[in-house]
Short mmCIF file of C-alpha atoms in Angstrom, two decimals:
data_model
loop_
_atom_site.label_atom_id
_atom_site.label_comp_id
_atom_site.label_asym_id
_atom_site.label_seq_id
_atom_site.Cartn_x
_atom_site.Cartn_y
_atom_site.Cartn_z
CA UNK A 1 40.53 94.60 -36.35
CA UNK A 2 39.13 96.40 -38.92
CA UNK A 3 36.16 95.17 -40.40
CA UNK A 4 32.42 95.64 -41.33
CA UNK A 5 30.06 93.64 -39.63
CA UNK A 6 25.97 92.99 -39.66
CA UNK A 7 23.85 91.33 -37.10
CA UNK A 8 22.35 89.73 -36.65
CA UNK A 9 23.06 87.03 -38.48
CA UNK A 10 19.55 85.31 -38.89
CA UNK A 11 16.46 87.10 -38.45
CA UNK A 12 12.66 85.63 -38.38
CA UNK A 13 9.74 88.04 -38.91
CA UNK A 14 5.89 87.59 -38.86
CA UNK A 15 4.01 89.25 -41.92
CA UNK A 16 3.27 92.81 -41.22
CA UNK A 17 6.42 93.81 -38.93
CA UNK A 18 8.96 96.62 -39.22
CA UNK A 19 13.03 94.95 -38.79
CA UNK A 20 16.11 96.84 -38.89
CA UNK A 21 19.48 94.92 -39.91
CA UNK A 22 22.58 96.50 -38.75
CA UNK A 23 25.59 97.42 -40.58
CA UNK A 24 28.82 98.97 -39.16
CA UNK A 25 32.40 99.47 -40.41
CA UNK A 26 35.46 101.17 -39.06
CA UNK A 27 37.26 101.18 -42.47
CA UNK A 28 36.96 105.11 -42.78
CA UNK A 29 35.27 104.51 -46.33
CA UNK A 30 32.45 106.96 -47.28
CA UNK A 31 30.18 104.90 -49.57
CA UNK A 32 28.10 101.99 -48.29
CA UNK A 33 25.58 99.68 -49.99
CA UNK A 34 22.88 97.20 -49.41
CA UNK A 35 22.30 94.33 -51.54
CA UNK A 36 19.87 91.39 -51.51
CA UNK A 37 20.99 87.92 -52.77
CA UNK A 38 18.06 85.52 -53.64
CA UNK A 39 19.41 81.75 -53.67
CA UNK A 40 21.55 80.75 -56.87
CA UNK A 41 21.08 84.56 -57.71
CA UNK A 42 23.49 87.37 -57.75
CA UNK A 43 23.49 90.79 -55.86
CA UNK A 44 20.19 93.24 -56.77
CA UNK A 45 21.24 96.69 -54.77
CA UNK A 46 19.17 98.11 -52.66
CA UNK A 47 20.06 101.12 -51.62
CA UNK A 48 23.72 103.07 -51.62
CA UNK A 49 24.96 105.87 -49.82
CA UNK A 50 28.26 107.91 -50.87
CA UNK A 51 28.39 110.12 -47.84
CA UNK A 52 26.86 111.00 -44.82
CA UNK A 53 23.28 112.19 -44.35
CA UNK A 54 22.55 111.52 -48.42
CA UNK A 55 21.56 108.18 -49.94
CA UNK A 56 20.13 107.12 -53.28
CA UNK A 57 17.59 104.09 -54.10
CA UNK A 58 18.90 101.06 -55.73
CA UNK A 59 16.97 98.84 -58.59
CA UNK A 60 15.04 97.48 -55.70
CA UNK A 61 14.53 100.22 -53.18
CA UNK A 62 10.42 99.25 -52.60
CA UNK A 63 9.59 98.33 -49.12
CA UNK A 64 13.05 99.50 -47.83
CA UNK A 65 14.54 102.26 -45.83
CA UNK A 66 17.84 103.49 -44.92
CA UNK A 67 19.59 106.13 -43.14
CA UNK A 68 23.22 107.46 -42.43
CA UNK A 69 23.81 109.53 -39.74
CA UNK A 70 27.15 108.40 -39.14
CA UNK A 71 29.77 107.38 -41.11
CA UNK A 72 30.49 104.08 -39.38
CA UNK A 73 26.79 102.84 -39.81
CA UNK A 74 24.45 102.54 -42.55
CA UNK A 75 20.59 100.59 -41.03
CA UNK A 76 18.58 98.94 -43.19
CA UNK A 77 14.76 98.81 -42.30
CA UNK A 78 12.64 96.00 -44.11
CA UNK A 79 9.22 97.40 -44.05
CA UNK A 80 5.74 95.68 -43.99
CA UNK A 81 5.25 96.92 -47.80
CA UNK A 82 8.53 94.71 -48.51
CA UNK A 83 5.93 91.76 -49.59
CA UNK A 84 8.59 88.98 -50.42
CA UNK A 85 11.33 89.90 -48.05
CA UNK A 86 13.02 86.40 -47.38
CA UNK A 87 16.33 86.84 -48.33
CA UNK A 88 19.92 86.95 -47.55
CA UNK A 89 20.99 91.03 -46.80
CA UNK A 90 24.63 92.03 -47.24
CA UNK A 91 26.09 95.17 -46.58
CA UNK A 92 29.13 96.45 -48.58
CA UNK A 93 31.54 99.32 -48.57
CA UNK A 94 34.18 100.94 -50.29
CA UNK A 95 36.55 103.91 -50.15
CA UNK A 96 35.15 105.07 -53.37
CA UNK A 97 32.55 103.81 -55.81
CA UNK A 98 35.00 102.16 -58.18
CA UNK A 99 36.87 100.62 -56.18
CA UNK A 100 36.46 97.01 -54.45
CA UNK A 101 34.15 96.23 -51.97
CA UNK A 102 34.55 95.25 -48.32
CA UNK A 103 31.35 92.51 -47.70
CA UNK A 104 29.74 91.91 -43.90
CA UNK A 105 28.98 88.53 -43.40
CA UNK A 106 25.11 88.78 -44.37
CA UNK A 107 22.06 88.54 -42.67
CA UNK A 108 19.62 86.06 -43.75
CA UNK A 109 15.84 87.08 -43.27
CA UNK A 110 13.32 84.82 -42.67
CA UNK A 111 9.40 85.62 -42.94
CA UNK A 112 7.25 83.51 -41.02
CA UNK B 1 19.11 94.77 -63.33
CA UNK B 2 22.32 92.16 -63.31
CA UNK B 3 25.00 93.71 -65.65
CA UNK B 4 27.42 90.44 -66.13
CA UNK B 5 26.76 87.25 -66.86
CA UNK B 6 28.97 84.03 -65.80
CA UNK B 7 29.48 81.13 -68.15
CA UNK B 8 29.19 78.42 -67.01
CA UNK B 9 26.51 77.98 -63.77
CA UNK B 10 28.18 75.37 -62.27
CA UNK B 11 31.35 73.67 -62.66
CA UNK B 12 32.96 70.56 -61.12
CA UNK B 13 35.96 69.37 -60.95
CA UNK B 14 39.37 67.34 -59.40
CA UNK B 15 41.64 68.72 -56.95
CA UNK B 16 44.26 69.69 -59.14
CA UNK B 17 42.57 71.03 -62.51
CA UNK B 18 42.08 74.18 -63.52
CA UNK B 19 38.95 76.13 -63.30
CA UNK B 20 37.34 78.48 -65.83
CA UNK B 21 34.94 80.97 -65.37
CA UNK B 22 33.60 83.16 -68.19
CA UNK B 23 31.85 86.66 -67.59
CA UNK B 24 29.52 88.41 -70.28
CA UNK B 25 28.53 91.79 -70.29
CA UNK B 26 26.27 94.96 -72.26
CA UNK B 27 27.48 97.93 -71.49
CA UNK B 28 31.06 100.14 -71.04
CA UNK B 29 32.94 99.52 -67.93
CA UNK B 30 35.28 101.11 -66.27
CA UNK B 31 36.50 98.21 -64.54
CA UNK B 32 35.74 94.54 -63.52
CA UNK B 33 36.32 92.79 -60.62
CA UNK B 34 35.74 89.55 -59.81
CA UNK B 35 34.38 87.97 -56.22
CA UNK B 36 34.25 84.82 -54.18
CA UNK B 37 31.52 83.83 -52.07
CA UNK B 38 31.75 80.58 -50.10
CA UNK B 39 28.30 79.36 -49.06
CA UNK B 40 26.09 81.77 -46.68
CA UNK B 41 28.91 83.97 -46.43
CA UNK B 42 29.76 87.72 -48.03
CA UNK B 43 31.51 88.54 -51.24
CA UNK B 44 35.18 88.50 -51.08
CA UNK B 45 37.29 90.87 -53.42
CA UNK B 46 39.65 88.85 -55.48
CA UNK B 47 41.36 90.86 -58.09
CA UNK B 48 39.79 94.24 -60.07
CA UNK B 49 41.24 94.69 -63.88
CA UNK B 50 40.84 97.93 -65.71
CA UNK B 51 38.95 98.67 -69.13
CA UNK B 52 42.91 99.31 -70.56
CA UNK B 53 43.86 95.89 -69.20
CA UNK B 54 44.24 93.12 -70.88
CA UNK B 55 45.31 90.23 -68.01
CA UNK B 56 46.19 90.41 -64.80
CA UNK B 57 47.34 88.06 -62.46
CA UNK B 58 47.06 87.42 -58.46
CA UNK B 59 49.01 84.14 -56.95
CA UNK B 60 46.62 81.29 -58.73
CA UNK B 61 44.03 83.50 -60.48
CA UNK B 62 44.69 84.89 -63.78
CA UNK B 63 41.88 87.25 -65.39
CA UNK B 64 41.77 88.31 -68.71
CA UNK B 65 39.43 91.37 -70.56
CA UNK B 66 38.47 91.60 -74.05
CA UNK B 67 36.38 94.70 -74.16
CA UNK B 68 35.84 94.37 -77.74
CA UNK B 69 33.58 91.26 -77.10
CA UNK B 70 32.68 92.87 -73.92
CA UNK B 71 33.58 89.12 -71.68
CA UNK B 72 36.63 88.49 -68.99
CA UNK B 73 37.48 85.45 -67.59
CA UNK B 74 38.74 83.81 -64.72
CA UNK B 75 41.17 80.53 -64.26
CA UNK B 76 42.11 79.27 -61.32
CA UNK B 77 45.49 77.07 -61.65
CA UNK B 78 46.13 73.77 -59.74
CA UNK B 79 42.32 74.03 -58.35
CA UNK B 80 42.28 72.63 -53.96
CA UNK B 81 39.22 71.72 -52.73
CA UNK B 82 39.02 74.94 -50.17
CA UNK B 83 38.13 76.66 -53.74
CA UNK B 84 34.75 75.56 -53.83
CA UNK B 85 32.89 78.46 -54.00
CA UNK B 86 30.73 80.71 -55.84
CA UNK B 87 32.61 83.19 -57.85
CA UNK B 88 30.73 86.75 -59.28
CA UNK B 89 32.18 89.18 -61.36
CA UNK B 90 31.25 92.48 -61.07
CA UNK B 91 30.90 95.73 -63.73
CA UNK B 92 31.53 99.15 -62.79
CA UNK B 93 30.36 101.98 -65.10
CA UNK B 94 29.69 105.67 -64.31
CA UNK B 95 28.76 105.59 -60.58
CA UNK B 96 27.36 102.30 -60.99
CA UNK B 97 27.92 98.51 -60.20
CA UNK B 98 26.16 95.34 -61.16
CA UNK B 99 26.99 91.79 -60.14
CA UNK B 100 26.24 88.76 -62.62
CA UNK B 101 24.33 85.65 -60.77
CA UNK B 102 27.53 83.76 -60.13
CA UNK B 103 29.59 80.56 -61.36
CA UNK B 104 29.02 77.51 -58.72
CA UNK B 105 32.44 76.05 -58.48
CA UNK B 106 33.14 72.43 -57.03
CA UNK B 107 36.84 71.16 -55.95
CA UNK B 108 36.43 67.53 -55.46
CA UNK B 109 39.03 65.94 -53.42
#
């Protein structure tokens, strides 16, 4: 089954803490994106990466990291400097930029 | 910053209807594509039309472009209830895509 998938799929975390969401895909595409989706809003990106090894910041990159060091998998770290980070996280990715875009399911963050 | 903009929020109607959605944007495009979302789930990709396209069609879903008034839309024939959803479209212009905040669509049974 090809597919891209996040976990997990809910995710509480106490003011101050480091998390890491997970996002894989076996769809062979080189670019991959993170976007956050506030409720009755659309998608703000994150942070996007085209290949391996090399990602750019997004319109709301503050308080976020990323790597790729593979081509399946593309972490997204919500830091402590992240200071409104309730939200629900979806990963995206495409064979090329112009192209449509292959969603996970999400992963909805909670702050306690 | 959000690129599109969907016309109307929220729309309800019958099993049966037709739905339309309306999408507004700024800039040049190279495309547009239009999503689906049902509720706490990801996007789904539902048909992409091209800056020298006028309408396209996919099963139920016919989208149209006017790139002179910069706006698309999006009808659903012969609506079923399993299309409640929220539907997005999307922009993409020089390395760069924006989502609009969504149309909130309601089949009632």
């Amino acid at each position: 089954d090809g597919g891209i998938t996040q976990s997990p799929k809910y995710l509480f975390r106490k003011e101050g803490q480091n998390v890491t969401l997970s996002c894989e895909q076996n769809l062979n595409h080189d670019a991959m994106y993170w976007y956050r989706q506030d409720p009755g809003q659309g998608l703000r990106l994150i942070y996007y990466s085209q290949i391996v090894n090399d990602f750019q910041k997004g319109d709301i990159a503050e308080g976020y990291s990323v790597s790729r060091e593979k081509k399946e998998s593309f972490p997204l770290t919500v830091t402590s400097a992240q200071k409104n980070p309730t939200a629900f996280y979806l990963c995206a990715s495409t064979t090329a930029s112009y192209n449509e875009q292959f969603f996970g399911p999400g992963t909805r963050l909670t702050v306690l | 910053s959000q690129q599109g903009e969907e016309d109307p929020q929220a729309l309800s109607i019958q099993e049966g209807e037709n739905a339309t959605m309306n999408c507004s944007y700024k800039t040049s495009i190279n495309n547009l594509q239009w999503y689906r979302q049902n509720s706490g789930r990801g996007l789904v990709h539902l048909i992409l039309i091209r800056s020298n396209e006028r309408e396209k069609h996919s099963g139920r879903l016919r989208v149209t472009l006017d790139t002179s008034k910069k706006s698309s839309s999006l009808l659903i024939t012969a609506s079923r209830a399993a299309d409640t959803a929220s539907y997005f479209c999307a922009t993409y212009w020089n390395n760069d895509m924006r989502f609009g905040a969504g149309t909130r669509l309601t089949v009632k049974p």
